[in-house]
XYZ file of C-alpha atoms in Angstrom:
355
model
C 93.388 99.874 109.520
C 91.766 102.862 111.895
C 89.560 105.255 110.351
C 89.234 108.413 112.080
C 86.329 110.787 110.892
C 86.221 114.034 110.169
C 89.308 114.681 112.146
C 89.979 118.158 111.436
C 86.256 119.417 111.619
C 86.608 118.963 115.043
C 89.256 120.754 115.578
C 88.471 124.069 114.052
C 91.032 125.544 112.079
C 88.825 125.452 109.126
C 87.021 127.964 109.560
C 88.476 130.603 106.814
C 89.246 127.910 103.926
C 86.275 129.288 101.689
C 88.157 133.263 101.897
C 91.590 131.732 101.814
C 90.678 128.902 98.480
C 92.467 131.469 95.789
C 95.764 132.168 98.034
C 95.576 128.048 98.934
C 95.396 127.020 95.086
C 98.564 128.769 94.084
C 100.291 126.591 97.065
C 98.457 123.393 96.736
C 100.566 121.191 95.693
C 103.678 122.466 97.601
C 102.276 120.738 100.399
C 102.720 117.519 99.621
C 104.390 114.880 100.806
C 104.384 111.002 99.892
C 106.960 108.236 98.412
C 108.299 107.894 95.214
C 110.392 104.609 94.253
C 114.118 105.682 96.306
C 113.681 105.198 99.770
C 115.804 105.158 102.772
C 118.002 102.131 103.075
C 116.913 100.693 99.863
C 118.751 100.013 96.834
C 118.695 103.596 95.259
C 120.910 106.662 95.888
C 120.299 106.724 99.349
C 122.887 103.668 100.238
C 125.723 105.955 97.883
C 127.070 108.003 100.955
C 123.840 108.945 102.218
C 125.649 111.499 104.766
C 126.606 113.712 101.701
C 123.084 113.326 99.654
C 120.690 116.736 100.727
C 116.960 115.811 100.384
C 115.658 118.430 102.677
C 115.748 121.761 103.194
C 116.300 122.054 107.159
C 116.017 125.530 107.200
C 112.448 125.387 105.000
C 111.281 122.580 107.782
C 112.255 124.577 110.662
C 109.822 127.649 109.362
C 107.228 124.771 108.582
C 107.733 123.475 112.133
C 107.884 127.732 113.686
C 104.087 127.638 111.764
C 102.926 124.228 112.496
C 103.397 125.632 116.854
C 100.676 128.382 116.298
C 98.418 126.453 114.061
C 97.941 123.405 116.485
C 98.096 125.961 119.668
C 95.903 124.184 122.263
C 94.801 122.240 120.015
C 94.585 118.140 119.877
C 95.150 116.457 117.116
C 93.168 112.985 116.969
C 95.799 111.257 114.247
C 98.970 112.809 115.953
C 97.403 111.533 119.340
C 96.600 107.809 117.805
C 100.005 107.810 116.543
C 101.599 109.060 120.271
C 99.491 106.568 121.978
C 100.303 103.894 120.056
C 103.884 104.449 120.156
C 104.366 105.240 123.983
C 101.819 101.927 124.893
C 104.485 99.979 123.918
C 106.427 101.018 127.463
C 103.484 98.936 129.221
C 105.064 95.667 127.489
C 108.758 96.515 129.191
C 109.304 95.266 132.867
C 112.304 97.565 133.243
C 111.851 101.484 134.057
C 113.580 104.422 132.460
C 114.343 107.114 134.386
C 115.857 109.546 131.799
C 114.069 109.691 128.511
C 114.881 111.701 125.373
C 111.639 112.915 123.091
C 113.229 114.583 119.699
C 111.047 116.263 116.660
C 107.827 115.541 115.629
C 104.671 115.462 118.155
C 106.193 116.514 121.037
C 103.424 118.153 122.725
C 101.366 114.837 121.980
C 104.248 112.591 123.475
C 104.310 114.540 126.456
C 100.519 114.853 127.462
C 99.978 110.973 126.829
C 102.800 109.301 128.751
C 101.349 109.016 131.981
C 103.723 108.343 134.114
C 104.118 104.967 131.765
C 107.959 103.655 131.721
C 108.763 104.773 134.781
C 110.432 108.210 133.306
C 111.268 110.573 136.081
C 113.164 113.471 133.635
C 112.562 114.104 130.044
C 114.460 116.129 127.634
C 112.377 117.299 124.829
C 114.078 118.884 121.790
C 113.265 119.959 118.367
C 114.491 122.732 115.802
C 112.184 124.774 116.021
C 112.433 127.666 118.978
C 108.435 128.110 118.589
C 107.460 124.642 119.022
C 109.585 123.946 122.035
C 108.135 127.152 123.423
C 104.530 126.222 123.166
C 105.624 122.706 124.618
C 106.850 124.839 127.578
C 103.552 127.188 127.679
C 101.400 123.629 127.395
C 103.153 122.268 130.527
C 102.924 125.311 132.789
C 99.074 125.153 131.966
C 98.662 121.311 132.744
C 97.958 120.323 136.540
C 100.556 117.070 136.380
C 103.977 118.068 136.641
C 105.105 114.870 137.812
C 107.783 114.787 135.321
C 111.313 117.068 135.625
C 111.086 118.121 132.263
C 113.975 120.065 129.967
C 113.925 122.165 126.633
C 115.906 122.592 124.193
C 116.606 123.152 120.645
C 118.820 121.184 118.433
C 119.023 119.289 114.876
C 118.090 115.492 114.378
C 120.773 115.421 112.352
C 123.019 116.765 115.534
C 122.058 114.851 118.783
C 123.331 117.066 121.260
C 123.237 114.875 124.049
C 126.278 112.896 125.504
C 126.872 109.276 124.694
C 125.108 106.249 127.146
C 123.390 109.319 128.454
C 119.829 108.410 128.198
C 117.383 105.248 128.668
C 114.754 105.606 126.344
C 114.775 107.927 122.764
C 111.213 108.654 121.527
C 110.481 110.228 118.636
C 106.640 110.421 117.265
C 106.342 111.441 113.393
C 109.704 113.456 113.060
C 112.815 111.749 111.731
C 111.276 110.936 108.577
C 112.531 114.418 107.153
C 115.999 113.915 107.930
C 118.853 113.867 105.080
C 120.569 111.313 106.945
C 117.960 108.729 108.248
C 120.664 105.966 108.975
C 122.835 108.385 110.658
C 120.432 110.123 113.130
C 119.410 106.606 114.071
C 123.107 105.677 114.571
C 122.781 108.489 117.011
C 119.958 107.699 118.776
C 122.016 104.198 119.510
C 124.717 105.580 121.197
C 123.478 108.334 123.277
C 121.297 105.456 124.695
C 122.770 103.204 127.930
C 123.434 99.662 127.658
C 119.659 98.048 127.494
C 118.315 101.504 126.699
C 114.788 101.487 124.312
C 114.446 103.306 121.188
C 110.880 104.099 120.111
C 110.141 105.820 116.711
C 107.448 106.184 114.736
C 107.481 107.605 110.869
C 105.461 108.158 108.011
C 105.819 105.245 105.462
C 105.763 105.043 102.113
C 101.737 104.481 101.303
C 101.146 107.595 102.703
C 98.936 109.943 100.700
C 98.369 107.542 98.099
C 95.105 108.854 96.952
C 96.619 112.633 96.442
C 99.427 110.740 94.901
C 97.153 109.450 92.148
C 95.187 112.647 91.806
C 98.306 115.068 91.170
C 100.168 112.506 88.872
C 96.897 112.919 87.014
C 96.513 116.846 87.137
C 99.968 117.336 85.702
C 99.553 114.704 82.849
C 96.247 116.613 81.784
C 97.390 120.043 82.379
C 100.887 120.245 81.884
C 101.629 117.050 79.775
C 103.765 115.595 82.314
C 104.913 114.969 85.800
C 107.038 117.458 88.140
C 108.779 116.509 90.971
C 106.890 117.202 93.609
C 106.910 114.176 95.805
C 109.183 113.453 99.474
C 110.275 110.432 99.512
C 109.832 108.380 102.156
C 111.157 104.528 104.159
C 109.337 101.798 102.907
C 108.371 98.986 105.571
C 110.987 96.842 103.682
C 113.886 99.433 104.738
C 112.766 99.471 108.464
C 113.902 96.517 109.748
C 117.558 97.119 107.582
C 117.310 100.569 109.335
C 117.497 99.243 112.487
C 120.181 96.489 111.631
C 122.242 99.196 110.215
C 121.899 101.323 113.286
C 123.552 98.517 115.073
C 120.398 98.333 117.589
C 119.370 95.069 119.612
C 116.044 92.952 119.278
C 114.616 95.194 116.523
C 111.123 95.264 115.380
C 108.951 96.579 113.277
C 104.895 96.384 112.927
C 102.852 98.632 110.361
C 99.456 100.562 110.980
C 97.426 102.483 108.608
C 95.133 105.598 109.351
C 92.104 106.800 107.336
C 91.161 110.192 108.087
C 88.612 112.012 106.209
C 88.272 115.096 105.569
C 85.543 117.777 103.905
C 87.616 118.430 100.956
C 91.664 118.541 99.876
C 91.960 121.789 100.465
C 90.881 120.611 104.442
C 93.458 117.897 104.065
C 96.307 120.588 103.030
C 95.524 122.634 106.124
C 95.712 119.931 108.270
C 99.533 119.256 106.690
C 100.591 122.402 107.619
C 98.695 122.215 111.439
C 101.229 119.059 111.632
C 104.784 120.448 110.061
C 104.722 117.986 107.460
C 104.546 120.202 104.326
C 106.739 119.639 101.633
C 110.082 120.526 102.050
C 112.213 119.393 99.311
C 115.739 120.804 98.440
C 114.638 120.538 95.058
C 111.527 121.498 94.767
C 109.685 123.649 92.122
C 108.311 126.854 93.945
C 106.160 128.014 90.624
C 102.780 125.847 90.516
C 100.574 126.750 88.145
C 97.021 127.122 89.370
C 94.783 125.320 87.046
C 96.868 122.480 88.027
C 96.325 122.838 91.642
C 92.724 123.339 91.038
C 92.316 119.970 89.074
C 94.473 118.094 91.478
C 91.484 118.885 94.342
C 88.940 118.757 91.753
C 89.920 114.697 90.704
C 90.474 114.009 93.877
C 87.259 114.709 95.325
C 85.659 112.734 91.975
C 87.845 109.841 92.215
C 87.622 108.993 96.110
C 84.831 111.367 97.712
C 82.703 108.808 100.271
C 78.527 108.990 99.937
C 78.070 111.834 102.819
C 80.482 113.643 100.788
C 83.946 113.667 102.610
C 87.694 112.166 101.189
C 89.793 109.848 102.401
C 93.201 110.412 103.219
C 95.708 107.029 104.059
C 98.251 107.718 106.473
C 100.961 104.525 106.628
C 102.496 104.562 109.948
C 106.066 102.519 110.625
C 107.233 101.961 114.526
C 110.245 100.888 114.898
C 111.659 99.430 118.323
C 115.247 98.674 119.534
C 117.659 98.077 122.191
C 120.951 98.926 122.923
C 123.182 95.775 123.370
C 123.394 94.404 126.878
C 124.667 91.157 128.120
C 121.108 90.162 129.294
C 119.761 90.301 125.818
C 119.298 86.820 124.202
C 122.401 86.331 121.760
C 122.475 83.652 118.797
C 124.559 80.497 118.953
C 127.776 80.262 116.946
C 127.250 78.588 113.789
C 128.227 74.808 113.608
C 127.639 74.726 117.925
C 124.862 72.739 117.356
C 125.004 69.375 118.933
C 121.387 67.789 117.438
C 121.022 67.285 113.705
C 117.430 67.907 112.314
C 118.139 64.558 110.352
C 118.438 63.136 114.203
C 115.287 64.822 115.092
C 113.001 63.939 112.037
C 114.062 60.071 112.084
C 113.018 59.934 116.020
C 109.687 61.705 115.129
C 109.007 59.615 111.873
C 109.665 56.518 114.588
C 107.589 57.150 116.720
C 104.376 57.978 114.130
């Protein structure tokens, strides 16, 4: 578990939240985002034609993503960074180079500032739906001194990978596909716009993320409202990760789990940082009428039930990576069942012999 303190302090955005407190209680609790019980690739509506099931609103996370660009305008974000880093130091484990790699949604400017010349990549596509984000990408890179890197823009859908087939070597993506409709699909994608032995790095937001404002607005609606609204994204449980990557058809997958404590001054801090990363809620569904005594309690039991001595909350942040490969002859393959030519009977009576 990493802790990371007082992560948005630092970074200064928080300067207005005492004028802006009214305006951010009526829209408190339409920014979350953390799991409920149906998760991708488990065993609830998702695995009933999960192509035709609409979670998201694309067009809501595009805006989200349009707003996110200005907030975090040279500006670094320790957590997105930890997650980047994390993800991309996983290309110092591969012998192999990739020359063409393909970075889609999510922290793109973060990807791109921490690769360092890791993986060998000599052109990289970035992409994302939103026009503003790939624009300050752009503005980022004609400001930075290393321009080792050919590097291409454009915009397109996760849902729509509009790149050719055994085009690419390596897909990243850093905290972005978790708001697709069609989780299974995109990653389906991914697969076959890589080459034979091409790498597929991802990292999402799991399902323990947010747990503590989890608790606190279950527990503001039950006391104000008598009851619970929908208000929650769901999200892949590490369970579903590994089936993800089965399903996807990729090569060699794996999956490892880290978890991220940031703190922050107050909730109302940790909604502002949300919205600073895109990753407001965005629900198809979703009630747009919150009632402000609710959103007021919500901060108010979170800071009693989990506020640290020097005064700041915790905020968990469960982090999935997921790796895979494209099949290639060179990968190790599995024996045919019933090949074997040494029982473990054999095996345990010439061991018990020899004790």
């Amino acid at each position: 578990m990493r802790r990371i303190n007082s992560l948005y302090g630092r970074i200064g955005l928080l300067k207005r939240v005492s004028e802006k407190s009214t305006k951010q209680s009526h829209t408190f609790l339409a920014s979350l985002t953390f799991s409920t019980e149906g998760s991708y690739g488990g065993d609830g509506e998702f695995q009933q034609s999960s192509s035709k099931v609409k979670i998201f609103d694309r067009d809501l996370k595009r805006i989200h993503r349009d707003r996110a660009a200005w907030l975090s305008r040279q500006k670094n974000d320790t957590f997105v960074d930890a997650v980047a880093e994390n993800l991309i130091d996983r290309l110092e484990d591969c012998k192999k180079s990739f020359p063409t790699a393909f970075c889609l949604g999510g922290s793109l400017g973060a990807v791109k500032r921490l690769i360092r010349g890791r993986g060998g990549i000599e052109k990289l596509i970035m992409m994302d739906t939103s026009y503003d984000m790939i624009k300050s990408c752009r503005d980022a890179q004609e400001d930075s001194l290393d321009n080792s890197i050919e590097t291409s823009y454009l915009v397109g859908d996760e849902e729509f990978l509009p790149i050719k087939e055994s085009s690419v070597d390596l897909i990243i993506s850093s905290l972005g596909l978790h708001w697709t409709n069609d989780l299974p699909g995109s990653m389906i994608q991914c697969k076959l716009a890589l080459k034979p032995d091409g790498l597929f790095l991802a990292a999402i937001l799991g399902g323990e993320t947010l747990k503590e404002l989890r608790i606190a607005c279950t527990l503001a609606h039950m006391e104000r409202e008598g009851g619970i609204s929908p208000r929650l994204s769901p999200l892949a449980q590490v369970r579903d990760a590994g089936n993800l990557l089965t399903r996807a058809g990729f090569s060699l997958p794996g999956v490892d789990v880290d978890e991220y404590v940031v703190k922050y001054k107050s909730a109302l801090d940790l909604i502002e940082h949300l919205r600073a990363m895109g990753e407001t809620n965005a629900l198809l569904q979703r009630n747009k009428i919150l009632n402000r005594e609710t959103a007021l309690a919500t901060a108010a039991i979170y800071d009693s039930m989990f506020a640290t001595e020097d005064g700041s909350v915790p905020a968990t942040f469960q982090v999935i990576y997921m790796t895979g490969w494209r099949e290639h002859s060179s990968h190790p393959q599995a024996k045919r069942r019933g090949s074997a030519t040494v029982s473990f009977t054999d095996i345990q009576k010439q061991f018990s012999g020899q004790s």
